[in-house]
PDB file of C-alpha atoms in Angstrom:
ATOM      1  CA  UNK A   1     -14.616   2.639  12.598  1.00 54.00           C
ATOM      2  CA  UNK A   2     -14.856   6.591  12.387  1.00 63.00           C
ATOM      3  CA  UNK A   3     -11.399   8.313  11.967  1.00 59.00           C
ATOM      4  CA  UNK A   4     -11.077  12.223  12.827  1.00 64.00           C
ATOM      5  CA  UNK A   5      -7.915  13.593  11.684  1.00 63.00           C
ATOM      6  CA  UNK A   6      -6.507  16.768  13.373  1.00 67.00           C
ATOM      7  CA  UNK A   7      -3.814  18.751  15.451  1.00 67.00           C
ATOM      8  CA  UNK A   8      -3.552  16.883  19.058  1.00 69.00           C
ATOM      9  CA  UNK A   9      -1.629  18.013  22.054  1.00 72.00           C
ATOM     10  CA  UNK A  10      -0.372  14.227  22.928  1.00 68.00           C
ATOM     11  CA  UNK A  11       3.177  13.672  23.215  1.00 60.00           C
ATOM     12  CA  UNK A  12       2.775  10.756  20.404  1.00 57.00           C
ATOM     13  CA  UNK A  13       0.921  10.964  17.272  1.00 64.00           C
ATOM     14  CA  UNK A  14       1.486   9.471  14.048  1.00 71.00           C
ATOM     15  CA  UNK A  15       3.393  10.837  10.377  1.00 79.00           C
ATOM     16  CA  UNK A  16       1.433   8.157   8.185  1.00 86.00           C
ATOM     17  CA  UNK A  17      -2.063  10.051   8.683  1.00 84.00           C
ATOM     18  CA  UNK A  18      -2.849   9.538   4.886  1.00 87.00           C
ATOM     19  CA  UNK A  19      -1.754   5.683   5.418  1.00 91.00           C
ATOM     20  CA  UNK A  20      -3.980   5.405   8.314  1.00 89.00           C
ATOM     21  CA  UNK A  21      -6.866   6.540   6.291  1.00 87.00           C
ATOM     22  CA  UNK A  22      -6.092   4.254   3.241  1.00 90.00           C
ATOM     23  CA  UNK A  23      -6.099   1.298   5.834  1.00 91.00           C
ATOM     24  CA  UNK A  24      -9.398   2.203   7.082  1.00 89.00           C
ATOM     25  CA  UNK A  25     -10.767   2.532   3.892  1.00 89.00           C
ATOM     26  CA  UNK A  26      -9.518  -1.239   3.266  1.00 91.00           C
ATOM     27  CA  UNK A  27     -10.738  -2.355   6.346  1.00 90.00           C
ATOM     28  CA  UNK A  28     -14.034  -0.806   5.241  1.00 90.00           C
ATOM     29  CA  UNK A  29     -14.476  -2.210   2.226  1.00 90.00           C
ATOM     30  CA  UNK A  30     -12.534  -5.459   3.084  1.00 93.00           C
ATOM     31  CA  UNK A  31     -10.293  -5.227   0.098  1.00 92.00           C
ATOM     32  CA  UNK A  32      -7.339  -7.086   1.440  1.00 93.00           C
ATOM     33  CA  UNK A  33      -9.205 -10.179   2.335  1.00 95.00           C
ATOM     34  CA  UNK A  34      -8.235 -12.111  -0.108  1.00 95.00           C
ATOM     35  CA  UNK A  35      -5.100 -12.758   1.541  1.00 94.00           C
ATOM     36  CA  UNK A  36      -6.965 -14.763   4.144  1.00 94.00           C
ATOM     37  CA  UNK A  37      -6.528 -17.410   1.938  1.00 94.00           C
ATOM     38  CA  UNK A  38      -3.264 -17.723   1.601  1.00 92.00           C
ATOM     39  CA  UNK A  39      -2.940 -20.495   4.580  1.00 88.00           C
ATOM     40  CA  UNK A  40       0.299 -22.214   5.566  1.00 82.00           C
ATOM     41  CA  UNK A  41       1.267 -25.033   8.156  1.00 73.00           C
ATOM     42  CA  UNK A  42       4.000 -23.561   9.700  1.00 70.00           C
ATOM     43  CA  UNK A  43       4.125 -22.504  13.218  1.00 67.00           C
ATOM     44  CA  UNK A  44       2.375 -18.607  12.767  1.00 67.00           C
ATOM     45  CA  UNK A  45       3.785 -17.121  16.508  1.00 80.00           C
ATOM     46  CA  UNK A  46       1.612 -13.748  16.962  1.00 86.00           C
ATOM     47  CA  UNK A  47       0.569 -12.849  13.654  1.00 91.00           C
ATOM     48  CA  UNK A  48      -1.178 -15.402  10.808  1.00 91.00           C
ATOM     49  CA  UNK A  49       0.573 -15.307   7.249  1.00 92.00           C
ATOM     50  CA  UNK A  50      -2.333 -13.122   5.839  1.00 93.00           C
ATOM     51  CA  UNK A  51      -1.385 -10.320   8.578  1.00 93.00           C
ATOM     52  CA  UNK A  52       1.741 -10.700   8.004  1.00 94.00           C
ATOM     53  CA  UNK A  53       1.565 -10.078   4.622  1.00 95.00           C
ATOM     54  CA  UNK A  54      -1.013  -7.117   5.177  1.00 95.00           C
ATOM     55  CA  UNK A  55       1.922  -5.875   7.481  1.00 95.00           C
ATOM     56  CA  UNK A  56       4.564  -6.346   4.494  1.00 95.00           C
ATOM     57  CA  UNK A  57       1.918  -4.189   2.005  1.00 94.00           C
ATOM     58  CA  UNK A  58       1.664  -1.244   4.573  1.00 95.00           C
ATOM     59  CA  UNK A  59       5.711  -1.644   4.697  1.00 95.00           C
ATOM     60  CA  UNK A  60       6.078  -0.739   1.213  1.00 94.00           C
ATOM     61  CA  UNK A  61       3.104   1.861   1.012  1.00 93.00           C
ATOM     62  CA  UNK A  62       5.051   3.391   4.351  1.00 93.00           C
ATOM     63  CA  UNK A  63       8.301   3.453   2.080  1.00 91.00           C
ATOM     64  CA  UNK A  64      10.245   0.951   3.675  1.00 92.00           C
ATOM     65  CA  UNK A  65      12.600  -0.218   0.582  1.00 91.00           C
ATOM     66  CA  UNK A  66      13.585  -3.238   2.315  1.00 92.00           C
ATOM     67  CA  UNK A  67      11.966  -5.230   5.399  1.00 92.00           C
ATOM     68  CA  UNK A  68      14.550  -4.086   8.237  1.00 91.00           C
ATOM     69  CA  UNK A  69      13.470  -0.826   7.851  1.00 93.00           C
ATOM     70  CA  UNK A  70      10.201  -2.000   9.416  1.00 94.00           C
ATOM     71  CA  UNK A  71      11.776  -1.968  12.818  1.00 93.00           C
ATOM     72  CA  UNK A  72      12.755   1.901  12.501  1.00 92.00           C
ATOM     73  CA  UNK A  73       9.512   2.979  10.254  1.00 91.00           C
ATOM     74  CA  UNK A  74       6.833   1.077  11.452  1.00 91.00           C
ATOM     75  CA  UNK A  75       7.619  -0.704  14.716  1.00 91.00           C
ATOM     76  CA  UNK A  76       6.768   2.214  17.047  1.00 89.00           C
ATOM     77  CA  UNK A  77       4.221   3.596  14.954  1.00 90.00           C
ATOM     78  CA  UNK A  78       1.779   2.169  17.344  1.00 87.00           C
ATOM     79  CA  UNK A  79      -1.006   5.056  16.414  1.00 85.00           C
ATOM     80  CA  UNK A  80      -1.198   3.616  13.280  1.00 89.00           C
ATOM     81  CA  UNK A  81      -1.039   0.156  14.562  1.00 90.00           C
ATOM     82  CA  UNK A  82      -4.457   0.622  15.889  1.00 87.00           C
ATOM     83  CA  UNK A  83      -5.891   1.492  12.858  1.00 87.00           C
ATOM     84  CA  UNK A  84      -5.294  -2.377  12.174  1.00 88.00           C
ATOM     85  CA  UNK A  85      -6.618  -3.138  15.525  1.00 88.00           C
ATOM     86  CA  UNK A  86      -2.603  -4.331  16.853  1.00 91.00           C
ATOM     87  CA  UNK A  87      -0.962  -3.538  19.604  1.00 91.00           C
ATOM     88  CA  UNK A  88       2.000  -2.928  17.496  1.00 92.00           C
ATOM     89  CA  UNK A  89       3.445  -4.210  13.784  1.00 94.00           C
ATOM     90  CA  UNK A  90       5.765  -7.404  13.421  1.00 94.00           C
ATOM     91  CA  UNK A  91       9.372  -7.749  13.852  1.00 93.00           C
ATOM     92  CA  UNK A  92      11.173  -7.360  10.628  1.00 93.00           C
ATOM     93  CA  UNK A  93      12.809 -10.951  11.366  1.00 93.00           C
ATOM     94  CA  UNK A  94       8.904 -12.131  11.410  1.00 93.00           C
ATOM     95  CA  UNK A  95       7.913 -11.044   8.419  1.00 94.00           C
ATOM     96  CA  UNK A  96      10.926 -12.345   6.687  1.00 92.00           C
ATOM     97  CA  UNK A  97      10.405 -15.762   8.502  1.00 91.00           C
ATOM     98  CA  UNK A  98       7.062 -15.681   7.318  1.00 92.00           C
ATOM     99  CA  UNK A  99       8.266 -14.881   3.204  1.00 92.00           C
ATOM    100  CA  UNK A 100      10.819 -17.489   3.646  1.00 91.00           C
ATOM    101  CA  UNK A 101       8.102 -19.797   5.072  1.00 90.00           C
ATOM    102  CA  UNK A 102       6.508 -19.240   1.670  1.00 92.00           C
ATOM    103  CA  UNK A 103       5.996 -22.794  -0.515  1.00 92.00           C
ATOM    104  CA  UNK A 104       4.837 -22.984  -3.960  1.00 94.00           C
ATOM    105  CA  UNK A 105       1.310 -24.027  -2.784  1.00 94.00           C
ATOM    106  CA  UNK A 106       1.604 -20.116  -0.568  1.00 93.00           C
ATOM    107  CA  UNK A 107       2.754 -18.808  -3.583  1.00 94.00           C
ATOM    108  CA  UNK A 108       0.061 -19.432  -5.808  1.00 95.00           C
ATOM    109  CA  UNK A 109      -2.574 -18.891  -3.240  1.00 95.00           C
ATOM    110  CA  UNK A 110      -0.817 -15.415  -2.690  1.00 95.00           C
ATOM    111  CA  UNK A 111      -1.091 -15.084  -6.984  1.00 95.00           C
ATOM    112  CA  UNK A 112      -4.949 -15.709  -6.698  1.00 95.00           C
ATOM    113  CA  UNK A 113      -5.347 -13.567  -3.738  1.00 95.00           C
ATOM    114  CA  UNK A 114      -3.266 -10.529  -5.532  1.00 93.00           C
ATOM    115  CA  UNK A 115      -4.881 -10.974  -8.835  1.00 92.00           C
ATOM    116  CA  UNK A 116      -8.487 -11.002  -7.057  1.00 93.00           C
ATOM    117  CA  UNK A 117      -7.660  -7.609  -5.007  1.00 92.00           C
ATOM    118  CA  UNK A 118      -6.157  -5.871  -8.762  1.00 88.00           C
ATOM    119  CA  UNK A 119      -9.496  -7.254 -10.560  1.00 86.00           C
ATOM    120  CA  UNK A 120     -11.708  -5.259  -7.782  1.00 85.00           C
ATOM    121  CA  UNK A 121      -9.901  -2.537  -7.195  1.00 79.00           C
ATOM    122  CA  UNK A 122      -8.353  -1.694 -11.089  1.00 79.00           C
ATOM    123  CA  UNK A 123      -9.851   1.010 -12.983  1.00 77.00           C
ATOM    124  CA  UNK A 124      -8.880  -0.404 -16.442  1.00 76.00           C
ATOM    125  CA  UNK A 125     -10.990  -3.620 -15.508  1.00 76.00           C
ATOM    126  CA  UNK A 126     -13.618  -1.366 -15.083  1.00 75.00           C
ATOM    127  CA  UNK A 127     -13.399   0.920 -18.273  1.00 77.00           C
ATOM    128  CA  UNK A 128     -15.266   0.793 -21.577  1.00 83.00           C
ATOM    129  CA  UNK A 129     -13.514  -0.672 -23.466  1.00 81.00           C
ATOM    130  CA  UNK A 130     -15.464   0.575 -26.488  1.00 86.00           C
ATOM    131  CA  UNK A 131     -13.382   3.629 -26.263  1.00 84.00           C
ATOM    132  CA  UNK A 132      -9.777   4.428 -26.578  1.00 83.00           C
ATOM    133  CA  UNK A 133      -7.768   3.819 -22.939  1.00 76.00           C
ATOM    134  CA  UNK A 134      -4.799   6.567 -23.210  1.00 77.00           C
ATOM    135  CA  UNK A 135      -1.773   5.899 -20.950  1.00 71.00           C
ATOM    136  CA  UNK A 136       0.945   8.468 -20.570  1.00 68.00           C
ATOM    137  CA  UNK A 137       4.250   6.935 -20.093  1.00 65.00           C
ATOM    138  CA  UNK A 138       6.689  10.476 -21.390  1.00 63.00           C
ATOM    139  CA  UNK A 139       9.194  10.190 -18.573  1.00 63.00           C
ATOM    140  CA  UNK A 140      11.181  12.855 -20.811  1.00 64.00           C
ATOM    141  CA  UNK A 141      10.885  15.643 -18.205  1.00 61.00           C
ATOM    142  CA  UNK A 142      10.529  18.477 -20.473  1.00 63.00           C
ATOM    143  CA  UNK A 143       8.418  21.158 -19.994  1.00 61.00           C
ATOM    144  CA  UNK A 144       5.344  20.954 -21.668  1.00 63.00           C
ATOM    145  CA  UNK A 145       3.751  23.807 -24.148  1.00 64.00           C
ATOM    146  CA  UNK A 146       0.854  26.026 -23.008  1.00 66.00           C
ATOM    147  CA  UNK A 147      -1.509  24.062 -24.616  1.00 67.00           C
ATOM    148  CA  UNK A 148      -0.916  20.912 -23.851  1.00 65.00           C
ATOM    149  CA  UNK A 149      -3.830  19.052 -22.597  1.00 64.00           C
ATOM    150  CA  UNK A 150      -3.235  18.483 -18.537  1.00 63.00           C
ATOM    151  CA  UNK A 151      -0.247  20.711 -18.555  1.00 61.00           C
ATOM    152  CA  UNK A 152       1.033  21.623 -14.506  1.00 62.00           C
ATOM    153  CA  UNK A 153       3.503  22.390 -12.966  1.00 61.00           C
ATOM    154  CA  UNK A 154       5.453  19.190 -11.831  1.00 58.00           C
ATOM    155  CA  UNK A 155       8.576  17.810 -10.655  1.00 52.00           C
ATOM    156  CA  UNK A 156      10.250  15.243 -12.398  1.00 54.00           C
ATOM    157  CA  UNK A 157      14.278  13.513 -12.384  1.00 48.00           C
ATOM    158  CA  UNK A 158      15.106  16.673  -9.675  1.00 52.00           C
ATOM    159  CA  UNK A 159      14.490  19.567 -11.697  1.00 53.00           C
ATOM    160  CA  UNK A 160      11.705  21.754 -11.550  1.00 54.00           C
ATOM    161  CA  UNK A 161       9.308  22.107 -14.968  1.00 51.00           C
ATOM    162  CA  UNK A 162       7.061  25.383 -15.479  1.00 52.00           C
ATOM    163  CA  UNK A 163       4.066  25.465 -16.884  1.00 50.00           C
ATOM    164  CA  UNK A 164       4.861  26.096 -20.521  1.00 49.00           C
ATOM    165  CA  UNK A 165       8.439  25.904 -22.764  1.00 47.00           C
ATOM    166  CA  UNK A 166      10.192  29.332 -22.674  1.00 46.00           C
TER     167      UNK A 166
END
């Protein structure tokens, strides 16, 4: 599938562009197909558990902080819907039938299926390990001095930080 991103003149277009891409980019390199193996009995309607599920990751990466916001984020976003080759993403009530559908058997499957996509796609799987991994977790705010090493400009618990302490 070849994307091409750019200004139309159509009455409809879509605001999750950079969401559209990243789903590509999965569908490319088939990194959500481990959830194809998550497999349940129940009655599926329109959508398997595995898409629903893929719908219920694009949710959050869309910002949707709880599942009925699908219906007013993602619902008529039918642009993007294309990108996963839909006519148009679940009902929220569908993808919450689906979670509650879940059984422990699901649930496990869904652990496997999770912990195989994080083992591809994490960088600190991948690192040499013969060599220090630094993590930054200063949530402090402050500004930083000039020489700090990475020091930007940044925004952090709603006030603005400079590039060096005054």
């Amino acid at each position: 599938m070849k994307l091409q991103f750019g200004l139309t003149q159509e009455l409809t277009n879509t605001q999750y562009a950079p969401l559209a891409a990243l789903l590509a980019f999965y569908e490319a390199e088939k990194a959500l197909e481990p959830l194809q193996s998550v497999t349940s009995a129940a009655k599926s309607g329109d959508f398997t558990l595995a898409e629903k599920l893929e719908q219920i990751l694009v949710s959050i990466l869309a910002g949707c902080e709880y599942i009925s916001m699908v219906n007013t984020k993602l619902r008529p976003e039918r642009t993007l819907a294309q990108v996963k080759r839909i006519v148009s993403f679940a009902d929220q009530s569908t993808l919450s039938r689906g979670l509650d559908d879940l059984t422990q058997m699901n649930l496990s499957q869904l652990e496997a299926a999770v912990r195989q996509i994080s083992d591809r796609c994490s960088q600190t799987r991948h690192h040499d390990w013969r060599a220090f991994l630094e993590l930054d977790f200063d949530l402090s705010a402050l500004p930083c001095g000039e020489k700090a090493e990475g020091d930007r400009k940044g925004f952090a618990s709603g006030k603005k930080t400079g590039l060096c302490a005054n």
